[in-house]
Short mmCIF file of C-alpha atoms in Angstrom, two decimals:
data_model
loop_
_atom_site.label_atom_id
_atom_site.label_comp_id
_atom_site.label_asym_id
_atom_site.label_seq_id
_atom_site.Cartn_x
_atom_site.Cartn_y
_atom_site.Cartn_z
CA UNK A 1 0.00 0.00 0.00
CA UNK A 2 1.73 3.13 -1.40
CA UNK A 3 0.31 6.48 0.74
CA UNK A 4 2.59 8.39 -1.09
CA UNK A 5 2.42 8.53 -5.22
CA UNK A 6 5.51 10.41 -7.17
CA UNK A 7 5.38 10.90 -11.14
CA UNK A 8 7.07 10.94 -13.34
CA UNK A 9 9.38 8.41 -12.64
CA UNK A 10 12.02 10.24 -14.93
CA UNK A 11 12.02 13.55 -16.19
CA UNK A 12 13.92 15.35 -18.89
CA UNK A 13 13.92 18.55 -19.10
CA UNK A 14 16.26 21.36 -21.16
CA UNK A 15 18.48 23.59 -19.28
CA UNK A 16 16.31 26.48 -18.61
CA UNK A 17 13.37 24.91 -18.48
CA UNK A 18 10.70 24.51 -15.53
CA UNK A 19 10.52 20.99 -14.01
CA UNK A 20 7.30 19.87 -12.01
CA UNK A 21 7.17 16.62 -9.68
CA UNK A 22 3.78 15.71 -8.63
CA UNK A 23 2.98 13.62 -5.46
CA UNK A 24 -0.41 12.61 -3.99
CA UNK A 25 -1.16 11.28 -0.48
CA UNK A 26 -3.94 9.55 1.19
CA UNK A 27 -3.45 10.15 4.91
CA UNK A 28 -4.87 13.38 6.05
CA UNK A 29 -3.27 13.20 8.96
CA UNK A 30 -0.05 13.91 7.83
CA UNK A 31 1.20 16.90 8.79
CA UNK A 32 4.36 17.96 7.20
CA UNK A 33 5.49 17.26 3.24
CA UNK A 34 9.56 17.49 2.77
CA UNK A 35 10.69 16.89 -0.46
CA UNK A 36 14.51 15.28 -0.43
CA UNK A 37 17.08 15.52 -3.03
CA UNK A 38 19.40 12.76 -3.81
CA UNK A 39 22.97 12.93 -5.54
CA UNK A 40 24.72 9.51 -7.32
CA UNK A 41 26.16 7.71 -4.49
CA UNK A 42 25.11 10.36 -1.61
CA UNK A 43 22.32 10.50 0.94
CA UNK A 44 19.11 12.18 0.22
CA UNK A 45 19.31 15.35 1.81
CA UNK A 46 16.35 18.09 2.96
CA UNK A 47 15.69 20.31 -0.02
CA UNK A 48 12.45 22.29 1.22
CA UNK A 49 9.01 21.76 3.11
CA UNK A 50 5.78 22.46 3.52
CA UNK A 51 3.27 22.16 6.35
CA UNK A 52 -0.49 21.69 5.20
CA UNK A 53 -1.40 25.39 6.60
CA UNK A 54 0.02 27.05 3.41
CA UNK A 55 -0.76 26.10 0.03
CA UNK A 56 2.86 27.61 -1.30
CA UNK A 57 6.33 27.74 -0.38
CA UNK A 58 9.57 29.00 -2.67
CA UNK A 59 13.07 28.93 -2.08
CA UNK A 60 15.06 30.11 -4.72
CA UNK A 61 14.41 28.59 -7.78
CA UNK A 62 12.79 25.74 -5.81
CA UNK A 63 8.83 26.43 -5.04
CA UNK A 64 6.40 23.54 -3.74
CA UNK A 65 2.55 23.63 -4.37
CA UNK A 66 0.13 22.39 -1.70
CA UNK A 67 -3.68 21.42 -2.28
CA UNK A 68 -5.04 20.18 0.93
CA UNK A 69 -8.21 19.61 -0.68
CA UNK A 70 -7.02 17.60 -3.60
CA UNK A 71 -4.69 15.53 -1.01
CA UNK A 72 -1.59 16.47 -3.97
CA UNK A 73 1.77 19.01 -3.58
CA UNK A 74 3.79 19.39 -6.25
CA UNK A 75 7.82 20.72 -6.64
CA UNK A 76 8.16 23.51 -9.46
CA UNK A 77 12.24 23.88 -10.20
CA UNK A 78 12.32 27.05 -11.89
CA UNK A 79 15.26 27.81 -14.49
CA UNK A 80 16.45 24.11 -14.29
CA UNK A 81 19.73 23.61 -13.94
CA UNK A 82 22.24 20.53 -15.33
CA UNK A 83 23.61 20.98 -11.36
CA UNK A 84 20.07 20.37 -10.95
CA UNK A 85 20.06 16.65 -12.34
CA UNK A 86 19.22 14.46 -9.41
CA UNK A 87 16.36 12.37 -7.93
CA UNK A 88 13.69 13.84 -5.63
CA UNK A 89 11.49 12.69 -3.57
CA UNK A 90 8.55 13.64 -1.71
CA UNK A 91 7.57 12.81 1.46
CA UNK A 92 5.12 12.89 4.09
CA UNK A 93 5.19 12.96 7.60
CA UNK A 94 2.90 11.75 10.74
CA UNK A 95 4.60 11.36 14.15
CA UNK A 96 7.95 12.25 13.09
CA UNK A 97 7.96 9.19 10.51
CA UNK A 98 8.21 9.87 6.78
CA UNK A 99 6.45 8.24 4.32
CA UNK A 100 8.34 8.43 0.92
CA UNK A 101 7.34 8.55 -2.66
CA UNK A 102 8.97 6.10 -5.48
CA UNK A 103 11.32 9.06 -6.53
CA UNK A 104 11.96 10.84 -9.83
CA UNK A 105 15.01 10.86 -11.18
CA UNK A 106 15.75 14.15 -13.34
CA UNK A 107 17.87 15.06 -16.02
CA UNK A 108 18.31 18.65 -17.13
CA UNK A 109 19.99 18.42 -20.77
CA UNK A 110 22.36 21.65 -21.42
CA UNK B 1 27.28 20.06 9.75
CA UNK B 2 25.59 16.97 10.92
CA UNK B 3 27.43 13.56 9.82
CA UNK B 4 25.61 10.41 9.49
CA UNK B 5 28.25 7.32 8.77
CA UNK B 6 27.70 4.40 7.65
CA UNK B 7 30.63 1.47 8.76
CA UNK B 8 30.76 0.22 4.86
CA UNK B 9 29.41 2.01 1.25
CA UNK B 10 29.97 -1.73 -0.71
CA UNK B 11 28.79 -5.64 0.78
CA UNK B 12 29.14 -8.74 -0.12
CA UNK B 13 27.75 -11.39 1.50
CA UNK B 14 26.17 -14.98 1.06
CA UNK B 15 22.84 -16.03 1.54
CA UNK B 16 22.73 -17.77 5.22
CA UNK B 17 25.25 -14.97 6.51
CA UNK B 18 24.86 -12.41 9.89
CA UNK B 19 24.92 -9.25 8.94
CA UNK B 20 25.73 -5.89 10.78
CA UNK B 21 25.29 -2.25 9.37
CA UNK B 22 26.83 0.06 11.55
CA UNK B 23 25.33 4.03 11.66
CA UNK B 24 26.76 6.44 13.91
CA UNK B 25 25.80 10.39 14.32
CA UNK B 26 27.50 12.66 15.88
CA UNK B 27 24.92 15.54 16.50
CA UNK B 28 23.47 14.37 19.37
CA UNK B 29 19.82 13.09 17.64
CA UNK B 30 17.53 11.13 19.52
CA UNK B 31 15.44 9.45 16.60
CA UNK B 32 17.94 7.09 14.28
CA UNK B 33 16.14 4.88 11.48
CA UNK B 34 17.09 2.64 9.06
CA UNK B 35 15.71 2.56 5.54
CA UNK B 36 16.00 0.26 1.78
CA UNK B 37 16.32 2.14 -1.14
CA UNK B 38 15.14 0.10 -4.24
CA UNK B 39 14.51 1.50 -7.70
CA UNK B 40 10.47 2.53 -8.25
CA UNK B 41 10.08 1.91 -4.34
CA UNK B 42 11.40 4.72 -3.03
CA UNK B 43 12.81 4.63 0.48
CA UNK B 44 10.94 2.57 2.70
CA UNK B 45 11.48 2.45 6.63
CA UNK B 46 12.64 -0.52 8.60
CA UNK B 47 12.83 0.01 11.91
CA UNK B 48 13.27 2.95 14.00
CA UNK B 49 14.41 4.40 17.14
CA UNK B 50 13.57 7.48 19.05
CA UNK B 51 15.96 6.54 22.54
CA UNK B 52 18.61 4.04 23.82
CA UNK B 53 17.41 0.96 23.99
CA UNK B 54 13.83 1.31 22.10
CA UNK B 55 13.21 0.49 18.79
CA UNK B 56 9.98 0.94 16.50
CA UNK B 57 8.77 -1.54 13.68
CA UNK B 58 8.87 0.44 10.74
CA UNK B 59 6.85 -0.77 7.30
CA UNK B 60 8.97 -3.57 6.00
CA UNK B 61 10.95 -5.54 9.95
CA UNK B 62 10.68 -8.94 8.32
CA UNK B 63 14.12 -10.35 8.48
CA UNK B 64 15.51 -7.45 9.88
CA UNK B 65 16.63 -6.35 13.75
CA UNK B 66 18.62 -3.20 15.28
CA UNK B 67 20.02 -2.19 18.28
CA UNK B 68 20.84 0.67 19.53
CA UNK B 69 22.66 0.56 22.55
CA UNK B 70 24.56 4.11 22.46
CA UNK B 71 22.54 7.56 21.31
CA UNK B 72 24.69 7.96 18.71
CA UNK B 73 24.36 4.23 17.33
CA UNK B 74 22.69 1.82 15.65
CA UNK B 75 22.99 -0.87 14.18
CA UNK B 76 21.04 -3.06 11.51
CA UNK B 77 21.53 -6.80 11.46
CA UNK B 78 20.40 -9.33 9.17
CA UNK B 79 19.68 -12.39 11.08
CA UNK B 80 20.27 -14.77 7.81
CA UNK B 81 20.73 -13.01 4.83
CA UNK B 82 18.95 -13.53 1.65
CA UNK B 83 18.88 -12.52 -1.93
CA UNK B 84 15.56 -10.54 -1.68
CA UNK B 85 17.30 -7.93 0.75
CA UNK B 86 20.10 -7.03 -1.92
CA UNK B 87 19.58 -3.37 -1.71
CA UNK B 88 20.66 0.15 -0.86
CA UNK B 89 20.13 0.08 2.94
CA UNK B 90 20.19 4.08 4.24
CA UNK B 91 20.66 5.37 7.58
CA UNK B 92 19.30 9.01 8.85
CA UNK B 93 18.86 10.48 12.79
CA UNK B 94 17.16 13.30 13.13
CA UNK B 95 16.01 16.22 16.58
CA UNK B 96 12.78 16.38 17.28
CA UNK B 97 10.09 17.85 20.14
CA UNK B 98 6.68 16.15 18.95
CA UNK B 99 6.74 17.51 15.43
CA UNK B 100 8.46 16.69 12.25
CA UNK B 101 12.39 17.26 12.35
CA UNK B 102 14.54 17.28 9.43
CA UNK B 103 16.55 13.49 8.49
CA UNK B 104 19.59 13.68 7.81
CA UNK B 105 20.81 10.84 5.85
CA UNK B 106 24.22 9.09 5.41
CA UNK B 107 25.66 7.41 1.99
CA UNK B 108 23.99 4.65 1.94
CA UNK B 109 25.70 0.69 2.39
CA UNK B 110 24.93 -1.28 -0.88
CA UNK B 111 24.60 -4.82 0.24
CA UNK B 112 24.72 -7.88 -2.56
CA UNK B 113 23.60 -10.97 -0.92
CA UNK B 114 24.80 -13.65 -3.75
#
């Protein structure tokens, strides 16, 4: 039982260009959404979050879209980056445990 | 900076084998966990822990047990390794009070089990 969806499960995108990541979740009692990012052969690391009181949240080039309603939060990446080729992945959180999406694994072409 | 190690980034082992995955953190976290990493699966949680000496199931505990007899800690052991747990096993700790804390995860231990 997946409470988290992620798509796509790969991206390209042109350098320049705006990449989206959708995720949905079932569980409205989670109460925080992180989204991770994930180097070749490191650790996935914090890249922002949201809590479910606010339906947007940008940080940089990096903004996240939340629709409490629709249950779905999405990660814009604004002026993509080839620096920016990585996976993400989203996540949810209930008691301090996260729930994690499959991941999406982006390229940005230059 | 917070450090998460992990004791090894490549395993081998053999099916039948005890295995130990070592994670230590040097920040002082009370909550440790372990995760698998598998392609399309994301990262899923094994076990747990938010003090010495307790542990929490996580979603997939079959096969697997920890310990965590130090704060800064804990360990992963396969009891009898076999080929289905060939994987990316992650570690992450994390500070909390009640609400969601940030993870902070280490490099990961690939483990083949042949």
């Amino acid at each position: 039982q997946q409470q988290v969806k992620q798509s796509p499960q790969s991206l390209i995108v042109q350098k320049g260009g705006i990449s989206i990541i959708n995720c949905a979740y079932e569980n409205t009692a989670f109460d925080y959404f992180p989204w991770y990012q994930q180097f070749p052969g490191k650790g996935p690391a914090l890249l922002i979050a949201i809590r479910p009181d606010v339906s947007e949240k940008k940080e940089g080039r990096f903004t996240i879209s939340f629709n409490k309603s629709a249950k779905q939060f999405s990660l814009h990446i604004m002026d993509s980056q080839p620096g920016d080729s990585a996976t993400y992945f989203c996540a949810a959180s209930k008691s301090g445990k996260l729930i994690f999406g499959q991941g999406t694994t982006l390229q940005v072409k230059p | 900076d917070v450090k998460v190690t992990q004791s090894s980034r490549y395993l081998v082992k053999r099916t039948g084998e005890k295995v130990f995955l070592e994670c230590v953190q040097d920040m002082d976290h009370e909550n440790m966990f372990w995760y698998r990493q598998d392609p399309g699966l994301g990262l899923r949680l094994i076990y747990f822990s938010y003090d010495v000496k307790m542990k929490e199931k996580g979603d997939i505990p079959e096969g697997y047990s920890v310990s965590r007899e130090k704060k800064e800690r804990f360990s992963l052991i396969l009891e009898s390794a076999s080929t289905n747990q060939t994987s990316m096993y992650l570690c992450a700790s994390s500070q909390t009070s009640g609400g969601a804390g940030t993870q902070y995860f280490g490099p990961g231990t690939r483990l083949t089990v042949l």
